[in-house]
XYZ file of C-alpha atoms in Angstrom:
651
model
C -6.181 -3.420 12.223
C -2.393 -3.284 14.609
C -2.153 -1.295 17.434
C -1.939 1.896 17.900
C 1.425 2.126 19.293
C 2.086 0.542 15.067
C 0.208 3.538 13.969
C 2.333 6.044 16.283
C 5.856 4.672 15.158
C 5.082 5.309 11.905
C 3.490 8.260 12.566
C 6.668 9.348 14.017
C 9.133 8.269 10.234
C 5.724 10.332 8.132
C 5.892 13.195 10.265
C 10.272 13.645 9.159
C 8.914 14.394 5.811
C 6.511 17.154 6.762
C 8.900 18.504 9.030
C 11.652 18.929 5.845
C 8.002 20.266 3.571
C 7.498 23.013 6.208
C 10.861 23.847 6.657
C 11.531 24.397 2.832
C 8.446 26.364 2.679
C 9.919 28.454 5.489
C 13.125 28.795 3.977
C 11.669 29.852 0.782
C 12.503 26.748 -1.636
C 8.290 25.566 -1.628
C 5.249 27.145 -2.947
C 2.909 25.956 -0.317
C 2.199 23.276 1.829
C -0.772 21.117 0.175
C 1.019 17.906 -0.265
C -1.230 15.278 -3.105
C 0.202 12.631 -1.126
C -0.729 9.853 0.485
C -1.550 7.103 -2.747
C -3.918 4.410 -0.747
C -5.975 2.858 -4.035
C -5.909 -0.856 -3.231
C -3.241 -2.453 -5.842
C -5.889 -4.788 -7.323
C -4.227 -5.893 -10.381
C 0.172 -6.832 -10.266
C 0.234 -4.876 -13.783
C -1.062 -1.585 -12.615
C 1.680 1.077 -13.215
C 1.151 3.239 -10.062
C 0.875 -0.208 -7.518
C 4.812 1.164 -6.703
C 3.034 4.306 -4.902
C 0.469 2.481 -2.598
C 0.879 0.442 0.313
C -0.297 -2.526 -1.067
C -3.664 -4.788 -1.861
C -4.864 -5.354 1.262
C -7.623 -2.079 2.305
C -6.704 -3.249 6.230
C -3.007 -2.310 5.397
C -3.854 0.294 3.235
C -6.279 2.130 5.924
C -3.978 1.400 8.979
C -1.488 3.147 6.380
C -3.385 6.167 5.349
C -3.799 7.095 9.147
C -0.296 6.823 10.228
C 0.638 9.196 6.872
C -1.775 11.966 7.326
C -1.159 12.417 11.261
C 2.642 12.541 10.286
C 2.948 14.701 7.885
C -0.131 17.157 8.756
C 1.297 16.824 12.024
C 0.105 14.885 14.684
C -0.590 17.053 17.611
C -2.824 18.539 19.757
C -3.044 22.014 17.720
C -5.438 23.349 15.102
C -2.260 24.378 12.849
C -1.469 22.026 10.391
C 2.132 21.158 9.664
C 1.511 20.476 6.115
C -1.820 19.479 4.486
C -2.070 16.062 3.374
C -4.226 14.645 0.434
C -5.514 11.131 0.207
C -5.452 10.005 -3.632
C -7.497 8.761 -5.500
C -10.892 8.511 -4.424
C -12.234 5.346 -6.092
C -11.233 2.254 -8.071
C -8.428 3.812 -9.451
C -6.267 1.303 -10.641
C -5.351 1.252 -14.071
C -3.690 3.759 -16.054
C -3.035 2.124 -20.125
C -3.493 -1.427 -20.832
C -4.629 -2.536 -24.128
C -5.815 0.181 -25.527
C -8.167 1.408 -22.892
C -7.075 4.543 -20.950
C -7.305 5.696 -17.524
C -9.150 9.167 -18.824
C -11.672 7.575 -20.578
C -12.160 4.134 -18.593
C -15.712 3.097 -16.989
C -14.489 0.961 -14.088
C -17.684 -1.377 -13.246
C -17.690 -2.020 -9.137
C -20.057 -3.552 -7.452
C -21.281 -2.402 -3.927
C -19.737 -4.738 -2.276
C -16.464 -3.721 -3.724
C -16.572 -0.469 -2.738
C -17.379 -1.075 0.712
C -14.836 -3.190 1.431
C -12.163 -3.138 -0.690
C -12.140 0.342 -2.435
C -13.458 2.756 0.018
C -11.934 1.723 3.527
C -8.386 3.397 2.914
C -9.957 6.514 2.250
C -12.777 6.474 5.141
C -9.840 5.900 7.764
C -7.790 8.954 5.810
C -10.990 11.164 7.095
C -12.307 9.514 9.915
C -9.459 8.312 12.076
C -6.605 10.063 9.980
C -8.683 13.750 9.627
C -7.277 14.504 6.540
C -7.580 17.816 4.842
C -7.899 17.101 1.514
C -9.633 14.046 -0.712
C -8.450 13.698 -4.727
C -11.376 12.083 -6.907
C -10.019 10.513 -9.786
C -10.040 9.735 -13.304
C -12.146 7.085 -13.086
C -16.157 7.417 -14.401
C -17.733 4.732 -11.563
C -20.417 2.678 -13.168
C -20.514 5.249 -15.778
C -20.157 8.269 -13.330
C -16.526 10.410 -13.266
C -15.659 10.434 -9.502
C -15.421 13.835 -9.801
C -18.819 14.519 -10.673
C -20.073 12.162 -7.964
C -22.538 13.599 -5.648
C -23.335 10.230 -3.720
C -19.237 10.223 -3.232
C -17.825 13.766 -3.063
C -21.200 14.682 -0.771
C -23.172 12.141 0.628
C -19.864 10.177 1.644
C -16.817 11.995 2.077
C -18.102 15.005 2.941
C -21.355 13.787 4.556
C -20.683 9.868 5.728
C -17.030 10.236 6.854
C -17.547 14.230 7.826
C -14.271 15.847 5.887
C -13.401 19.023 7.366
C -10.941 19.889 4.112
C -11.129 20.081 0.607
C -11.469 17.896 -2.078
C -9.299 18.141 -5.316
C -9.567 16.925 -9.298
C -6.630 14.760 -10.314
C -4.955 16.889 -12.946
C -7.413 17.677 -15.845
C -10.251 15.222 -14.342
C -12.620 17.927 -14.918
C -11.444 18.601 -18.184
C -11.443 15.062 -19.436
C -15.172 15.382 -18.687
C -16.206 16.709 -21.844
C -13.064 15.775 -23.862
C -12.407 12.265 -23.213
C -15.556 10.383 -21.474
C -17.989 12.670 -23.125
C -19.943 12.823 -19.628
C -20.988 16.335 -20.246
C -21.665 18.741 -23.377
C -20.146 21.792 -22.735
C -17.012 23.006 -21.088
C -19.625 24.804 -18.768
C -21.450 21.849 -17.995
C -18.285 20.117 -16.767
C -17.546 22.905 -14.960
C -20.794 23.263 -13.244
C -20.922 19.146 -12.870
C -18.288 19.097 -11.034
C -18.849 22.345 -8.162
C -22.138 20.594 -8.081
C -21.209 17.426 -7.076
C -18.478 18.682 -4.506
C -15.298 19.314 -6.197
C -13.863 22.451 -4.327
C -10.165 22.816 -7.194
C -9.351 21.745 -10.074
C -5.449 20.256 -10.979
C -5.406 22.350 -14.001
C -7.009 25.326 -15.748
C -10.268 24.531 -16.760
C -13.019 25.928 -13.737
C -10.863 29.225 -14.053
C -11.074 29.330 -17.865
C -15.028 28.792 -17.897
C -16.293 29.082 -14.505
C -17.507 32.417 -15.918
C -19.095 31.430 -18.359
C -20.857 28.653 -16.834
C -22.473 31.401 -14.163
C -23.467 33.649 -16.495
C -25.119 30.348 -18.493
C -26.962 29.934 -15.518
C -25.290 26.153 -14.826
C -23.663 27.504 -11.814
C -24.029 30.111 -8.689
C -22.240 32.190 -6.709
C -22.941 30.524 -4.070
C -21.592 27.155 -5.802
C -18.315 29.220 -5.908
C -18.457 30.626 -2.480
C -18.763 26.917 -0.959
C -15.316 25.887 -2.481
C -13.450 29.027 -1.884
C -14.764 28.710 1.776
C -12.916 25.145 1.956
C -10.093 26.188 0.638
C -9.360 29.026 2.094
C -10.283 27.148 5.742
C -7.636 24.507 4.634
C -4.857 28.094 4.571
C -6.006 29.563 7.601
C -5.181 26.025 9.161
C -1.854 26.050 7.598
C -1.513 29.562 9.336
C -1.181 31.296 6.237
C -3.268 34.318 7.709
C -1.656 34.422 11.049
C 0.946 37.108 10.629
C 4.011 36.068 10.819
C 4.695 32.486 10.041
C 8.145 32.672 11.771
C 6.265 32.786 15.210
C 3.704 29.747 15.196
C 4.891 26.334 16.267
C 5.919 25.301 12.708
C 7.876 29.341 12.290
C 11.440 27.707 13.978
C 12.049 24.688 11.026
C 14.456 25.608 8.777
C 17.417 24.742 6.204
C 19.236 22.761 9.351
C 16.486 20.511 10.102
C 16.311 18.970 6.063
C 18.756 16.070 5.831
C 19.112 15.662 9.348
C 21.191 12.949 10.974
C 18.093 11.653 12.148
C 16.185 11.765 8.945
C 18.924 9.957 7.400
C 18.722 6.821 9.671
C 14.837 6.738 9.185
C 15.397 6.360 5.489
C 18.196 3.830 6.578
C 15.534 1.914 8.782
C 12.589 2.257 5.855
C 14.466 0.559 3.587
C 15.879 -2.350 5.922
C 12.510 -2.665 6.908
C 11.143 -3.215 3.881
C 13.925 -5.790 1.982
C 11.986 -9.448 1.633
C 13.509 -12.821 1.525
C 11.976 -14.937 -0.523
C 14.801 -17.665 -1.100
C 17.741 -18.785 1.022
C 18.512 -22.021 0.251
C 20.997 -23.785 2.601
C 21.514 -20.825 4.659
C 23.803 -19.327 2.297
C 22.695 -15.674 3.728
C 24.123 -13.800 5.657
C 27.360 -14.060 4.326
C 30.775 -13.445 6.390
C 32.423 -10.354 4.645
C 36.090 -12.008 5.774
C 35.128 -15.188 3.490
C 34.401 -13.210 0.497
C 37.530 -12.888 -1.313
C 35.951 -11.520 -4.771
C 33.255 -10.572 -5.661
C 30.639 -9.640 -9.224
C 27.744 -7.288 -9.235
C 26.042 -7.872 -12.311
C 22.749 -6.092 -13.354
C 21.101 -2.719 -14.538
C 19.885 -2.065 -11.500
C 22.891 -2.416 -9.627
C 24.349 1.419 -9.656
C 21.152 3.704 -10.901
C 20.428 5.843 -8.702
C 16.801 6.464 -10.114
C 16.327 2.529 -9.694
C 16.090 3.764 -5.887
C 13.540 5.985 -6.151
C 10.960 5.505 -8.566
C 8.217 7.367 -9.503
C 7.519 10.626 -7.218
C 10.428 11.438 -5.090
C 12.267 14.593 -3.848
C 15.876 15.044 -4.729
C 17.681 12.558 -2.177
C 20.065 14.073 0.786
C 22.520 11.393 -0.736
C 22.242 8.247 -2.997
C 24.125 4.315 -2.052
C 23.847 2.059 -4.655
C 23.420 -1.219 -3.785
C 27.160 -1.319 -5.803
C 28.412 1.864 -3.310
C 26.380 -0.663 -1.083
C 28.893 -3.848 -1.377
C 31.827 -1.630 -2.012
C 31.461 -0.523 1.324
C 31.814 -4.091 3.077
C 34.053 -5.770 0.019
C 37.183 -4.284 -0.968
C 37.396 -7.144 -4.325
C 34.414 -5.989 -6.430
C 33.959 -6.064 -10.164
C 30.650 -4.418 -11.522
C 28.847 -5.500 -14.890
C 25.531 -4.161 -15.830
C 24.947 -6.631 -18.375
C 22.040 -4.731 -19.695
C 21.507 -1.199 -21.555
C 18.656 -1.144 -19.107
C 15.996 -2.654 -17.039
C 14.530 -3.578 -20.269
C 17.034 -5.578 -21.104
C 16.617 -5.822 -24.985
C 20.376 -5.921 -25.116
C 22.036 -7.947 -22.805
C 26.105 -8.880 -22.629
C 25.709 -12.372 -21.503
C 28.853 -13.567 -22.792
C 30.755 -10.747 -20.651
C 28.481 -12.000 -17.629
C 29.240 -15.416 -18.015
C 33.068 -14.627 -18.141
C 32.932 -12.575 -15.179
C 30.417 -14.616 -12.990
C 32.865 -17.375 -13.393
C 36.431 -15.788 -12.439
C 34.258 -14.406 -9.342
C 33.945 -15.975 -5.829
C 30.614 -14.423 -5.323
C 28.081 -13.514 -7.858
C 24.743 -10.562 -7.122
C 22.767 -9.863 -9.438
C 21.127 -6.940 -9.275
C 17.905 -6.887 -11.858
C 14.201 -6.585 -11.712
C 11.860 -3.407 -13.014
C 12.407 0.243 -14.125
C 9.822 3.323 -14.463
C 10.638 2.262 -18.655
C 8.438 -0.807 -17.373
C 5.858 0.348 -14.556
C 5.032 4.450 -13.736
C 1.875 6.500 -14.173
C 0.350 6.583 -17.449
C 2.368 2.869 -18.034
C 0.844 -0.261 -17.448
C 2.748 -3.699 -17.775
C 2.257 -6.103 -20.284
C 3.773 -9.145 -18.417
C 4.560 -10.403 -15.208
C 8.287 -11.734 -16.707
C 11.095 -9.909 -15.914
C 11.638 -8.013 -19.029
C 13.694 -8.266 -21.963
C 16.516 -10.828 -21.754
C 16.482 -10.713 -18.034
C 15.872 -13.985 -16.978
C 18.384 -15.777 -19.744
C 20.742 -13.854 -18.169
C 20.560 -14.404 -14.750
C 20.430 -18.498 -15.985
C 22.985 -18.206 -18.030
C 24.998 -16.367 -14.927
C 23.811 -18.971 -12.827
C 25.085 -22.056 -14.543
C 28.635 -20.262 -14.968
C 29.059 -19.062 -11.196
C 31.454 -21.158 -8.732
C 28.403 -21.175 -6.405
C 25.063 -20.414 -5.929
C 24.218 -16.637 -7.035
C 22.317 -14.120 -4.674
C 19.571 -12.335 -7.004
C 17.937 -8.782 -5.504
C 15.057 -7.663 -7.490
C 14.220 -3.829 -7.526
C 10.776 -3.306 -8.694
C 7.387 -1.966 -7.290
C 5.149 -4.434 -8.702
C 5.599 -8.369 -8.246
C 7.206 -10.631 -11.074
C 7.073 -14.228 -11.917
C 10.454 -15.604 -11.144
C 9.435 -19.683 -10.543
C 12.635 -19.842 -12.976
C 15.029 -18.549 -10.231
C 12.761 -19.955 -7.481
C 13.194 -24.087 -8.557
C 17.011 -23.377 -9.570
C 19.256 -24.321 -7.281
C 21.609 -22.338 -8.588
C 19.831 -19.597 -7.489
C 20.751 -19.643 -3.395
C 19.247 -16.271 -2.481
C 16.116 -13.898 -3.558
C 15.604 -10.835 -2.308
C 12.655 -8.126 -3.222
C 14.077 -4.389 -1.704
C 10.987 -2.756 -3.660
C 12.467 1.019 -4.312
C 14.045 1.287 -1.647
C 14.871 4.374 -1.664
C 18.202 7.065 -1.144
C 20.088 4.472 1.645
C 18.743 1.699 -0.394
C 22.424 -0.028 -1.305
C 22.993 0.564 1.895
C 20.090 -1.372 3.569
C 20.488 -4.627 0.850
C 24.589 -4.729 1.974
C 23.763 -4.644 6.020
C 21.065 -7.671 4.844
C 23.264 -9.672 2.790
C 25.686 -9.517 5.236
C 23.971 -10.111 8.262
C 23.910 -6.268 10.450
C 20.040 -6.536 9.892
C 18.311 -9.551 9.857
C 15.454 -9.102 7.070
C 11.873 -8.686 8.499
C 9.883 -7.472 5.864
C 6.621 -9.059 4.158
C 4.821 -8.735 0.793
C 2.455 -6.360 0.311
C 0.944 -8.229 -2.448
C 0.328 -11.214 -3.979
C 3.203 -12.640 -6.797
C 0.741 -13.936 -9.733
C 2.200 -16.271 -12.299
C 2.399 -15.092 -15.685
C -1.037 -16.692 -16.079
C -2.864 -14.147 -14.942
C -2.170 -11.720 -17.424
C -5.047 -13.532 -19.381
C -7.445 -11.697 -16.892
C -8.446 -8.116 -18.160
C -7.584 -4.776 -16.024
C -10.246 -3.439 -16.840
C -12.398 -6.384 -14.880
C -12.793 -4.809 -11.418
C -14.711 -7.533 -9.533
C -12.485 -8.704 -6.380
C -14.397 -12.439 -5.437
C -13.954 -14.888 -8.250
C -16.452 -16.773 -10.601
C -15.695 -20.173 -10.659
C -18.558 -20.204 -13.084
C -16.362 -17.850 -15.686
C -13.001 -19.594 -14.630
C -12.460 -16.068 -13.323
C -9.908 -16.539 -10.673
C -10.997 -13.216 -8.347
C -8.119 -11.061 -6.850
C -5.740 -10.607 -3.707
C -5.207 -12.897 -0.892
C -8.678 -12.485 0.152
C -10.497 -13.704 -3.060
C -8.213 -15.345 -5.700
C -8.749 -19.199 -6.549
C -5.375 -19.885 -8.666
C -1.665 -20.806 -8.509
C 0.796 -18.352 -6.838
C 4.273 -17.216 -7.084
C 4.550 -16.113 -3.600
C 1.636 -15.399 -1.008
C 0.718 -12.233 0.614
C 3.115 -11.948 3.833
C 5.300 -14.388 2.747
C 8.864 -13.024 3.843
C 11.877 -15.369 5.337
C 14.448 -14.782 8.227
C 17.697 -15.535 9.600
C 16.073 -16.432 12.801
C 13.454 -19.413 13.194
C 9.916 -17.563 14.997
C 7.280 -19.548 16.137
C 3.576 -17.657 16.461
C 1.129 -19.055 18.442
C -2.170 -17.821 19.886
C -2.506 -17.143 23.485
C -6.051 -19.458 24.482
C -7.715 -19.175 27.172
C -9.370 -22.149 29.597
C -12.713 -21.865 27.213
C -14.016 -20.814 23.746
C -14.394 -16.974 24.285
C -18.177 -16.413 23.508
C -19.327 -12.406 22.328
C -22.940 -12.314 23.960
C -23.726 -8.901 25.613
C -26.854 -7.025 26.547
C -25.715 -5.155 22.963
C -27.717 -7.499 21.259
C -30.865 -7.197 23.114
C -33.485 -6.172 20.908
C -31.700 -5.857 17.868
C -33.686 -7.421 14.645
C -31.209 -10.128 12.939
C -31.742 -10.374 9.402
C -31.752 -14.128 7.440
C -29.835 -14.939 4.152
C -31.833 -17.134 1.726
C -29.501 -19.766 3.104
C -30.348 -19.691 6.297
C -26.977 -17.866 7.595
C -28.523 -15.130 10.294
C -26.749 -11.418 10.811
C -26.858 -8.253 12.496
C -26.567 -4.875 10.685
C -23.414 -3.499 12.615
C -25.390 0.137 11.613
C -27.839 -1.104 13.959
C -25.720 -2.199 16.853
C -24.320 1.098 17.219
C -20.654 2.917 18.548
C -21.654 2.426 21.779
C -22.524 -1.198 21.387
C -19.508 -1.723 18.862
C -17.217 -0.003 22.005
C -18.959 -2.688 24.707
C -18.224 -5.333 22.477
C -14.028 -5.408 22.016
C -11.408 -7.532 23.954
C -8.261 -8.245 23.669
C -6.517 -11.248 21.673
C -2.676 -11.942 22.199
C -0.050 -13.917 20.683
C 2.947 -15.528 21.885
C 6.023 -14.695 19.555
C 9.427 -16.450 20.397
C 12.971 -16.024 18.714
C 14.293 -19.630 18.157
C 17.793 -18.530 17.463
C 20.166 -18.058 16.108
C 19.690 -14.100 15.457
C 18.234 -10.821 17.102
C 15.194 -9.704 15.057
C 12.465 -7.916 14.648
C 9.500 -9.527 13.404
C 6.177 -9.351 12.785
C 2.915 -11.377 13.617
C 0.101 -11.089 11.284
C -3.389 -12.218 12.249
C -6.507 -13.295 10.549
C -10.020 -14.220 10.303
C -11.667 -16.758 8.308
C -15.348 -17.392 8.404
C -16.449 -21.128 7.930
C -17.001 -20.589 4.681
C -17.208 -18.140 1.745
C -20.633 -18.011 0.802
C -22.271 -14.621 0.156
C -18.779 -13.043 -0.923
C -17.654 -13.884 1.711
C -13.003 -13.594 1.617
C -10.761 -16.514 2.566
C -9.496 -14.405 5.156
C -8.893 -11.109 5.702
C -5.711 -9.705 7.826
C -7.318 -8.218 10.997
C -4.317 -7.016 12.796
C -0.136 -6.612 12.270
C 2.250 -6.243 15.202
C 6.132 -6.160 14.748
C 8.319 -6.873 17.799
C 12.024 -6.993 17.837
C 13.369 -10.245 19.870
C 16.855 -11.183 21.056
C 17.639 -14.742 20.435
C 16.015 -17.490 22.695
C 13.432 -13.934 24.320
C 9.989 -14.791 23.809
C 6.913 -11.913 23.605
C 3.242 -11.906 24.311
C 1.846 -8.786 21.311
C -1.633 -7.764 22.615
C -4.050 -7.594 19.752
C -7.262 -5.065 20.030
C -10.071 -6.601 18.471
C -13.587 -4.984 17.830
C -15.976 -7.476 16.313
C -17.787 -4.491 14.616
C -14.478 -3.680 12.665
C -12.534 -7.180 11.928
C -15.642 -9.764 12.057
C -17.404 -7.521 10.131
C -18.327 -8.484 5.989
C -20.098 -6.571 3.626
C -22.953 -8.187 1.829
C -23.982 -7.802 -2.123
C -26.009 -5.010 -1.072
C -22.948 -2.877 0.239
C -24.435 -2.949 3.718
C -22.083 -4.466 6.719
C -23.237 -7.082 9.196
C -21.683 -9.812 11.323
C -22.714 -13.044 11.631
C -24.537 -15.190 14.346
C -22.452 -17.840 14.991
C -18.412 -18.767 14.521
C -15.677 -16.744 13.636
C -11.923 -17.878 13.127
C -8.521 -15.991 14.573
C -5.769 -17.243 12.908
C -2.236 -16.586 13.281
C -0.245 -19.283 11.103
C -1.858 -22.515 11.573
C -3.188 -21.966 14.828
C -6.755 -20.932 15.043
C -9.324 -19.667 18.029
C -13.165 -20.119 17.537
C -15.017 -16.884 18.773
C -19.257 -17.124 18.994
C -21.343 -13.959 18.351
C -24.614 -14.973 20.081
C -27.260 -12.778 20.704
């Protein structure tokens, strides 16, 4: 998924976090170097309160993000010394906080082997196998009745065995205690401690193991060898962090200090990340970008316009500096008037009359609306996909009163149903900025005034409000037309969307096309000779990926190229997305699957050929109902926009 260069670039960005963490430790402002991040759970349901922490709904994107994040934060060097220790969380199938009376502490997730293997587990596998993460955190979730932190098959069999974790396994906070108190999985505290440590857990986020391990040993439910195994894994990571190497100032990270925190380079990275993450959703009549010299006055309305907390979301460190959207606009314009319009993002009290009067008196109107941690956060899921409270009516009233079409900017972690704004001609442009961090306000202003050409793409499907009829507790990814279940994510969802996964506009016109060879490629190799074919009841023939083997998979790799052209009028970055589709969706095949993305900055009029390295074992494989990966014999189709290339896989 993507190129090694793309991953290396993100590693470079994330490395700034690792450097600052080590620097803070060196100056005595951090207690340790184990960072329980990244969150690489799949954003399965748009209502999930912690979806804002994740890279989105696609397992391939989440996997590449996981690798880059871990390598960056741990220090992507040849040294065995870790810059910091990364911990990928929360394994696995965790994506519910508190919905309709069902709490994460007692939720039993019924997950198929197929969904585990091709949706929920891939990011964690990539964390360990490719990223070399030194920690995995197990979730509260009881997967098919077994708590993740007591699941021997998951922790010892899969994470440490199949994937080869070199590090430790941590529980989510108090996950061991809830095995007894909420899940009723273990009858006593000693049983909860014993079952988790024997399953492969090494450390409990909480005091439960400290309190009850001795009694568990005395009762014969736990042995000292079980404790020693956990301690070995824990202290091995501390050794890799250099805790026992003498004077810490003499190791390769020892010189990092206060001068390495909030550097100009890191502040520029924060701005670049915020700019690249902004998604242009609507731009009727090319209202954007604006020419600042022609904007005589502006009204800035909305609860998220001047709230620094709306920039940083739920997990954050103190920002070096903070530029709200209001401050960002004021750096471009002199005559700016501001009104919050709502008492908060909840908007249960709205100053509609004042907002309407202000909108009618100014040249341009900017609305900064969306969500906050009041609606989505750890411990809190949404019940609606609409904008909260009176936001929609306020936006509509302001748009009606404005002299010209208004510009709507949304700050939120999860998607919202803004169908009303899509179709309203008085709303000329819509941007989604996520929770953009300390430089978010400046990044938004740069996009609005054309100093940055937007290139962001949506990492999740934006569903209509009617999707809230689907229970959050239904973990199935694949649709079930017989019961009316629509499925989840762009890979399986069979319903209406507000915006599709990967959607995003630009100020320039870009074209993309697959560069075809002289004939249709066929993948046949001596690698496949002698391999046993499997056949389904439908007559589909396939090979098990495991049977092809590592060397065989390597021999099957081939390059594909995509020609991207910027037709102008502006220079800008563009992301080319390559998908795979199968001839049909039988057997739970996805409708399509993202297999690669490449970003390239192109000047107006410039053309570039982007290389995608295709691995059939990774990209052409699908997961059967039994959880095994196979490659179908026959046709597969590479897709870029409406361009397709058929690839045949034959013996």
